[in-house]
Amino acid sequence: PEHAFANFLWGMVRLRRGESDLAEDLFMRSIESEREKNAPAFAGLGAVMLEKGRFEPAEKLLRHSLELDNARIFTWHTLARLLLATNRTEEAARTLDTVLAALPEDLEVRITLIRVLMKQKKLEEAASLVSDLLEIEDQLQPPILHQLKPLAAQLTRELSK
């Protein structure tokens, strides 16, 4: 599509499906058609760069998106994930606080919080969150379970040391 919003939406669909190259192209088209004022598309492109392990351009894109619109929770969450991936745990925790204030029940956000707590060595708090999620395991979507199971195993190893 040539419509900026349609490109953004299809980019998000492709990103969720793990089709990062297609998502990248769609986000780029969305940015180009809106003359670089498209905060959601910059955030989406930043998320693609994060998924590809291209942390520096990802951070620039995410921060630019927040300059354009600092109320976008998806962008704050993606930035928190990037900060965690680049071992800036305390900054990630502060950034995640913004996301948790808006989306305290979001499962993806809870997974990120568990990762932050584990990096901070707050293992008991992380274990409590993992336990809460495992209690509703049969209600969780596969992408959440795919992230939760390895975290639970890692946390068990850490707690047994």
Coordinates of N, CA and C in Angstrom, one line a residue:
P1 N 0.8 -1.2 0.0 CA 0.0 0.0 0.0 C 0.9 1.3 0.0
E2 N 0.3 2.3 -0.5 CA 1.0 3.6 -0.5 C 0.6 4.6 0.6
H3 N -0.4 4.2 1.4 CA -0.9 5.0 2.4 C 0.0 4.8 3.7
A4 N 0.4 5.9 4.3 CA 1.3 5.8 5.4 C 0.8 4.9 6.6
F5 N -0.5 5.1 6.9 CA -1.1 4.3 8.0 C -1.2 2.9 7.7
A6 N -1.6 2.6 6.4 CA -1.7 1.2 6.0 C -0.3 0.5 6.0
N7 N 0.7 1.2 5.6 CA 2.1 0.7 5.6 C 2.5 0.4 7.1
F8 N 2.2 1.3 8.0 CA 2.5 1.1 9.4 C 1.8 -0.1 9.9
L9 N 0.5 -0.2 9.7 CA -0.3 -1.4 10.2 C 0.2 -2.7 9.6
W10 N 0.5 -2.7 8.3 CA 1.1 -4.0 7.8 C 2.5 -4.2 8.3
G11 N 3.2 -3.2 8.6 CA 4.5 -3.3 9.2 C 4.4 -4.0 10.5
M12 N 3.4 -3.6 11.3 CA 3.2 -4.2 12.7 C 2.8 -5.6 12.6
V13 N 2.0 -5.9 11.6 CA 1.6 -7.3 11.4 C 2.8 -8.2 11.0
R14 N 3.6 -7.7 10.1 CA 4.8 -8.4 9.7 C 5.8 -8.5 10.8
L15 N 6.0 -7.5 11.6 CA 6.9 -7.6 12.8 C 6.4 -8.6 13.8
R16 N 5.1 -8.7 14.1 CA 4.6 -9.7 15.0 C 4.8 -11.1 14.4
R17 N 4.8 -11.3 13.1 CA 5.0 -12.6 12.5 C 6.4 -12.9 12.4
G18 N 7.3 -12.0 12.8 CA 8.8 -12.3 12.7 C 9.3 -12.0 11.3
E19 N 8.6 -11.4 10.5 CA 9.0 -11.1 9.1 C 9.7 -9.7 9.1
S20 N 10.8 -9.6 9.7 CA 11.4 -8.3 9.9 C 11.9 -7.5 8.7
D21 N 12.3 -8.2 7.6 CA 12.7 -7.5 6.4 C 11.5 -6.9 5.8
L22 N 10.4 -7.6 5.7 CA 9.1 -7.0 5.2 C 8.6 -5.9 6.0
A23 N 8.7 -6.0 7.3 CA 8.3 -5.0 8.2 C 9.1 -3.7 8.1
E24 N 10.4 -3.9 7.9 CA 11.3 -2.8 7.7 C 11.0 -2.0 6.5
D25 N 10.7 -2.7 5.4 CA 10.3 -2.0 4.2 C 9.0 -1.2 4.3
L26 N 8.1 -1.8 5.0 CA 6.8 -1.1 5.2 C 6.9 0.1 6.1
F27 N 7.7 0.0 7.1 CA 7.9 1.1 8.0 C 8.6 2.2 7.3
M28 N 9.6 1.9 6.5 CA 10.4 2.9 5.7 C 9.4 3.6 4.7
R29 N 8.5 2.9 4.1 CA 7.6 3.5 3.2 C 6.6 4.4 3.9
S30 N 6.2 4.0 5.1 CA 5.4 4.9 5.9 C 6.1 6.2 6.3
I31 N 7.3 6.1 6.7 CA 8.1 7.3 7.1 C 8.3 8.2 5.9
E32 N 8.6 7.6 4.8 CA 8.8 8.4 3.6 C 7.6 9.2 3.1
S33 N 6.4 8.5 3.2 CA 5.2 9.2 2.8 C 4.7 10.2 3.7
E34 N 5.2 10.2 4.9 CA 4.7 11.2 5.9 C 5.8 12.3 6.2
R35 N 6.8 12.3 5.4 CA 7.9 13.3 5.5 C 8.5 13.3 6.9
E36 N 8.8 12.1 7.4 CA 9.6 11.9 8.6 C 8.9 12.4 9.9
K37 N 7.6 12.5 9.9 CA 6.8 13.0 11.1 C 6.0 11.8 11.7
N38 N 6.3 10.6 11.3 CA 5.5 9.5 11.7 C 6.1 8.7 12.9
A39 N 5.7 9.1 14.1 CA 6.3 8.5 15.3 C 6.0 7.0 15.4
P40 N 4.8 6.5 15.1 CA 4.6 5.1 15.1 C 5.6 4.3 14.2
A41 N 5.8 4.8 13.0 CA 6.6 4.1 12.0 C 8.1 4.1 12.5
F42 N 8.5 5.2 13.0 CA 9.9 5.3 13.6 C 10.0 4.2 14.7
A43 N 9.0 4.1 15.5 CA 9.1 3.1 16.6 C 9.1 1.7 16.1
G44 N 8.2 1.5 15.1 CA 8.2 0.2 14.4 C 9.5 -0.2 13.8
L45 N 10.1 0.8 13.1 CA 11.4 0.5 12.5 C 12.5 0.3 13.6
G46 N 12.4 1.0 14.7 CA 13.3 0.8 15.8 C 13.2 -0.6 16.4
A47 N 11.9 -1.1 16.4 CA 11.7 -2.5 16.9 C 12.3 -3.5 16.0
V48 N 12.2 -3.2 14.7 CA 12.8 -4.1 13.7 C 14.3 -4.2 13.9
M49 N 14.9 -3.0 14.1 CA 16.4 -2.9 14.3 C 16.8 -3.7 15.6
L50 N 16.0 -3.5 16.6 CA 16.2 -4.2 17.9 C 16.2 -5.8 17.6
E51 N 15.2 -6.2 16.9 CA 15.1 -7.6 16.6 C 16.3 -8.1 15.8
K52 N 16.8 -7.3 15.0 CA 18.0 -7.7 14.1 C 19.3 -7.5 14.9
G53 N 19.2 -7.0 16.1 CA 20.4 -6.8 16.9 C 21.2 -5.6 16.5
R54 N 20.6 -4.7 15.8 CA 21.2 -3.4 15.4 C 20.8 -2.3 16.4
F55 N 21.5 -2.4 17.6 CA 21.1 -1.6 18.7 C 21.2 -0.1 18.6
E56 N 22.4 0.4 18.0 CA 22.6 1.8 17.8 C 21.5 2.5 17.0
P57 N 21.3 2.0 15.7 CA 20.2 2.6 15.0 C 18.8 2.4 15.6
A58 N 18.6 1.3 16.3 CA 17.3 1.1 17.0 C 17.1 2.2 18.0
E59 N 18.1 2.5 18.8 CA 18.0 3.5 19.8 C 17.7 4.8 19.3
K60 N 18.4 5.2 18.2 CA 18.2 6.5 17.6 C 16.7 6.6 17.1
L61 N 16.3 5.6 16.4 CA 14.9 5.6 15.9 C 13.9 5.7 17.0
L62 N 14.1 4.9 18.1 CA 13.1 4.9 19.2 C 13.1 6.3 19.9
R63 N 14.3 6.8 20.1 CA 14.3 8.1 20.8 C 13.7 9.2 19.9
H64 N 13.9 9.1 18.6 CA 13.3 10.1 17.7 C 11.8 10.0 17.7
S65 N 11.3 8.8 17.7 CA 9.9 8.5 17.8 C 9.3 9.2 19.1
L66 N 10.0 9.0 20.2 CA 9.6 9.6 21.4 C 9.6 11.2 21.4
E67 N 10.6 11.7 20.7 CA 10.6 13.2 20.5 C 9.4 13.7 19.8
L68 N 8.9 12.9 18.8 CA 7.7 13.2 18.0 C 6.5 13.0 18.8
D69 N 6.4 12.0 19.7 CA 5.2 11.6 20.4 C 5.7 10.8 21.6
N70 N 5.8 11.4 22.8 CA 6.3 10.7 24.0 C 5.3 9.9 24.7
A71 N 4.1 9.9 24.2 CA 3.0 9.2 24.9 C 2.8 7.7 24.3
R72 N 3.6 7.3 23.4 CA 3.5 6.0 22.8 C 4.1 4.9 23.7
I73 N 3.2 4.1 24.3 CA 3.7 3.1 25.3 C 4.5 2.0 24.6
F74 N 4.1 1.6 23.4 CA 4.9 0.6 22.6 C 6.3 1.1 22.5
T75 N 6.5 2.3 22.2 CA 7.9 2.9 22.0 C 8.6 2.8 23.3
W76 N 8.0 3.2 24.4 CA 8.7 3.1 25.7 C 9.1 1.7 26.0
H77 N 8.2 0.7 25.8 CA 8.4 -0.7 26.0 C 9.6 -1.2 25.2
T78 N 9.6 -0.8 23.9 CA 10.7 -1.3 23.0 C 12.0 -0.7 23.5
L79 N 12.0 0.6 23.9 CA 13.2 1.2 24.4 C 13.7 0.5 25.7
A80 N 12.8 0.1 26.6 CA 13.2 -0.6 27.8 C 13.8 -1.9 27.4
R81 N 13.3 -2.6 26.4 CA 13.9 -3.9 26.0 C 15.2 -3.7 25.4
L82 N 15.4 -2.6 24.6 CA 16.7 -2.3 24.0 C 17.7 -2.0 25.1
L83 N 17.3 -1.2 26.1 CA 18.2 -0.8 27.2 C 18.7 -2.1 28.0
L84 N 17.7 -3.0 28.1 CA 18.1 -4.2 28.8 C 19.0 -5.1 28.0
A85 N 18.8 -5.1 26.7 CA 19.7 -5.9 25.8 C 21.1 -5.3 25.7
T86 N 21.2 -4.0 26.0 CA 22.5 -3.4 26.0 C 23.1 -3.2 27.4
N87 N 22.6 -3.9 28.3 CA 23.1 -4.0 29.7 C 23.0 -2.6 30.4
R88 N 22.0 -1.9 30.1 CA 21.7 -0.6 30.9 C 20.4 -0.9 31.7
T89 N 20.6 -1.8 32.7 CA 19.5 -2.4 33.4 C 18.8 -1.3 34.2
E90 N 19.5 -0.4 34.9 CA 18.8 0.6 35.7 C 18.0 1.5 34.9
E91 N 18.5 2.0 33.8 CA 17.8 2.8 32.8 C 16.6 2.1 32.3
A92 N 16.8 0.8 32.0 CA 15.7 0.0 31.5 C 14.5 -0.1 32.5
A93 N 14.9 -0.3 33.8 CA 13.9 -0.4 34.9 C 13.1 1.0 35.0
R94 N 13.8 2.1 34.9 CA 13.2 3.4 35.0 C 12.2 3.6 33.8
T95 N 12.7 3.2 32.6 CA 11.9 3.3 31.4 C 10.6 2.4 31.5
L96 N 10.8 1.2 32.0 CA 9.7 0.2 32.1 C 8.7 0.7 33.1
D97 N 9.1 1.5 34.1 CA 8.1 2.1 35.1 C 7.0 2.9 34.3
T98 N 7.4 3.6 33.3 CA 6.5 4.4 32.5 C 5.5 3.4 31.8
V99 N 6.0 2.3 31.3 CA 5.1 1.3 30.7 C 4.2 0.7 31.7
L100 N 4.7 0.3 32.8 CA 3.9 -0.4 33.8 C 2.8 0.5 34.4
A101 N 3.0 1.8 34.4 CA 2.0 2.7 34.9 C 0.8 2.7 34.0
A102 N 1.1 2.5 32.7 CA 0.0 2.5 31.7 C -0.6 1.1 31.4
L103 N 0.3 0.1 31.5 CA -0.2 -1.3 31.1 C 0.3 -2.3 32.2
P104 N -0.2 -2.2 33.4 CA 0.2 -3.0 34.5 C -0.1 -4.5 34.3
E105 N -1.1 -4.8 33.5 CA -1.5 -6.2 33.3 C -1.0 -6.8 32.0
D106 N -0.3 -6.0 31.2 CA 0.2 -6.5 29.9 C 1.2 -7.6 30.1
L107 N 1.0 -8.8 29.4 CA 1.9 -9.9 29.6 C 3.3 -9.7 29.1
E108 N 3.4 -9.1 27.9 CA 4.7 -8.8 27.3 C 5.5 -7.9 28.2
V109 N 4.8 -6.9 28.8 CA 5.5 -6.0 29.8 C 5.9 -6.8 31.0
R110 N 5.1 -7.7 31.5 CA 5.5 -8.5 32.6 C 6.7 -9.4 32.3
I111 N 6.8 -9.9 31.1 CA 8.0 -10.7 30.7 C 9.2 -9.8 30.8
T112 N 9.1 -8.6 30.3 CA 10.2 -7.6 30.3 C 10.6 -7.3 31.7
L113 N 9.6 -7.1 32.6 CA 9.8 -6.8 34.0 C 10.6 -8.0 34.7
I114 N 10.2 -9.2 34.4 CA 10.9 -10.4 34.9 C 12.4 -10.4 34.5
R115 N 12.6 -10.1 33.2 CA 14.0 -10.0 32.7 C 14.8 -8.9 33.5
V116 N 14.2 -7.7 33.7 CA 14.8 -6.7 34.4 C 15.1 -7.1 35.8
L117 N 14.2 -7.7 36.5 CA 14.4 -8.1 37.9 C 15.5 -9.2 38.0
M118 N 15.5 -10.1 37.0 CA 16.6 -11.1 37.0 C 17.9 -10.5 36.8
K119 N 18.0 -9.5 36.0 CA 19.3 -8.8 35.8 C 19.7 -8.0 37.0
Q120 N 18.7 -7.5 37.7 CA 19.0 -6.8 39.0 C 19.3 -7.7 40.2
K121 N 19.2 -9.0 39.9 CA 19.3 -10.1 40.9 C 18.2 -10.0 42.0
K122 N 17.1 -9.5 41.6 CA 15.9 -9.5 42.5 C 15.1 -10.8 42.1
L123 N 15.8 -11.9 42.5 CA 15.3 -13.2 42.0 C 13.9 -13.6 42.7
E124 N 13.8 -13.3 43.9 CA 12.5 -13.7 44.6 C 11.3 -12.9 44.0
E125 N 11.5 -11.7 43.7 CA 10.4 -10.9 43.1 C 10.1 -11.4 41.7
A126 N 11.2 -11.7 40.9 CA 11.0 -12.3 39.6 C 10.3 -13.7 39.7
A127 N 10.7 -14.5 40.7 CA 10.1 -15.8 40.8 C 8.6 -15.7 41.1
S128 N 8.2 -14.7 41.9 CA 6.8 -14.4 42.2 C 6.0 -14.1 41.0
L129 N 6.6 -13.3 40.1 CA 5.9 -12.9 38.8 C 5.8 -14.2 37.9
V130 N 6.9 -14.9 37.8 CA 6.8 -16.2 37.0 C 5.8 -17.1 37.6
S131 N 5.7 -17.3 38.9 CA 4.8 -18.2 39.5 C 3.3 -17.7 39.1
D132 N 3.1 -16.4 39.2 CA 1.8 -15.9 38.9 C 1.4 -16.3 37.4
L133 N 2.3 -16.1 36.5 CA 2.1 -16.4 35.1 C 1.9 -17.9 34.9
L134 N 2.7 -18.7 35.6 CA 2.6 -20.2 35.4 C 1.2 -20.7 36.0
E135 N 0.6 -20.0 36.9 CA -0.7 -20.4 37.4 C -1.8 -20.3 36.4
I136 N -1.6 -19.4 35.4 CA -2.6 -19.2 34.3 C -2.0 -19.7 33.0
E137 N -1.0 -20.6 33.1 CA -0.3 -21.1 31.9 C -1.3 -21.5 30.8
D138 N -2.3 -22.2 31.1 CA -3.3 -22.7 30.1 C -4.0 -21.6 29.4
Q139 N -3.9 -20.4 29.9 CA -4.6 -19.2 29.3 C -3.6 -18.4 28.5
L140 N -2.3 -18.7 28.5 CA -1.3 -17.8 27.9 C -1.2 -18.2 26.4
Q141 N -1.0 -17.2 25.6 CA -0.7 -17.4 24.2 C 0.7 -17.9 24.0
P142 N 0.9 -18.7 22.9 CA 2.2 -19.3 22.6 C 3.4 -18.4 22.6
P143 N 3.3 -17.1 22.1 CA 4.5 -16.2 22.1 C 4.9 -15.9 23.6
I144 N 3.9 -15.8 24.5 CA 4.2 -15.5 25.9 C 4.9 -16.8 26.5
L145 N 4.3 -17.9 26.3 CA 4.8 -19.2 26.8 C 6.2 -19.4 26.3
H146 N 6.4 -19.1 25.0 CA 7.8 -19.3 24.4 C 8.8 -18.5 25.1
Q147 N 8.5 -17.3 25.7 CA 9.4 -16.5 26.4 C 9.4 -16.9 27.9
L148 N 8.3 -17.3 28.4 CA 8.2 -17.6 29.9 C 8.9 -18.9 30.3
K149 N 8.8 -19.9 29.5 CA 9.4 -21.2 29.8 C 10.9 -21.1 30.0
P150 N 11.7 -20.5 29.1 CA 13.1 -20.4 29.3 C 13.5 -19.5 30.5
L151 N 12.7 -18.5 30.7 CA 12.9 -17.6 31.9 C 12.7 -18.4 33.2
A152 N 11.7 -19.2 33.2 CA 11.4 -20.0 34.4 C 12.5 -20.9 34.7
A153 N 13.0 -21.6 33.6 CA 14.2 -22.5 33.8 C 15.4 -21.8 34.3
Q154 N 15.7 -20.6 33.7 CA 16.9 -19.9 34.1 C 16.7 -19.4 35.5
L155 N 15.6 -19.0 35.9 CA 15.3 -18.5 37.3 C 15.5 -19.7 38.2
T156 N 15.0 -20.8 37.9 CA 15.2 -22.0 38.8 C 16.7 -22.3 39.0
R157 N 17.5 -22.2 37.9 CA 18.9 -22.4 38.0 C 19.6 -21.4 38.9
E158 N 19.2 -20.1 38.7 CA 19.7 -19.0 39.5 C 19.4 -19.2 41.0
L159 N 18.2 -19.6 41.3 CA 17.8 -19.7 42.7 C 18.4 -20.9 43.4
S160 N 18.8 -21.9 42.6 CA 19.4 -23.1 43.2 C 20.9 -23.0 43.4
K161 N 21.5 -21.9 43.0 CA 22.9 -21.6 43.3 C 23.2 -21.3 44.7

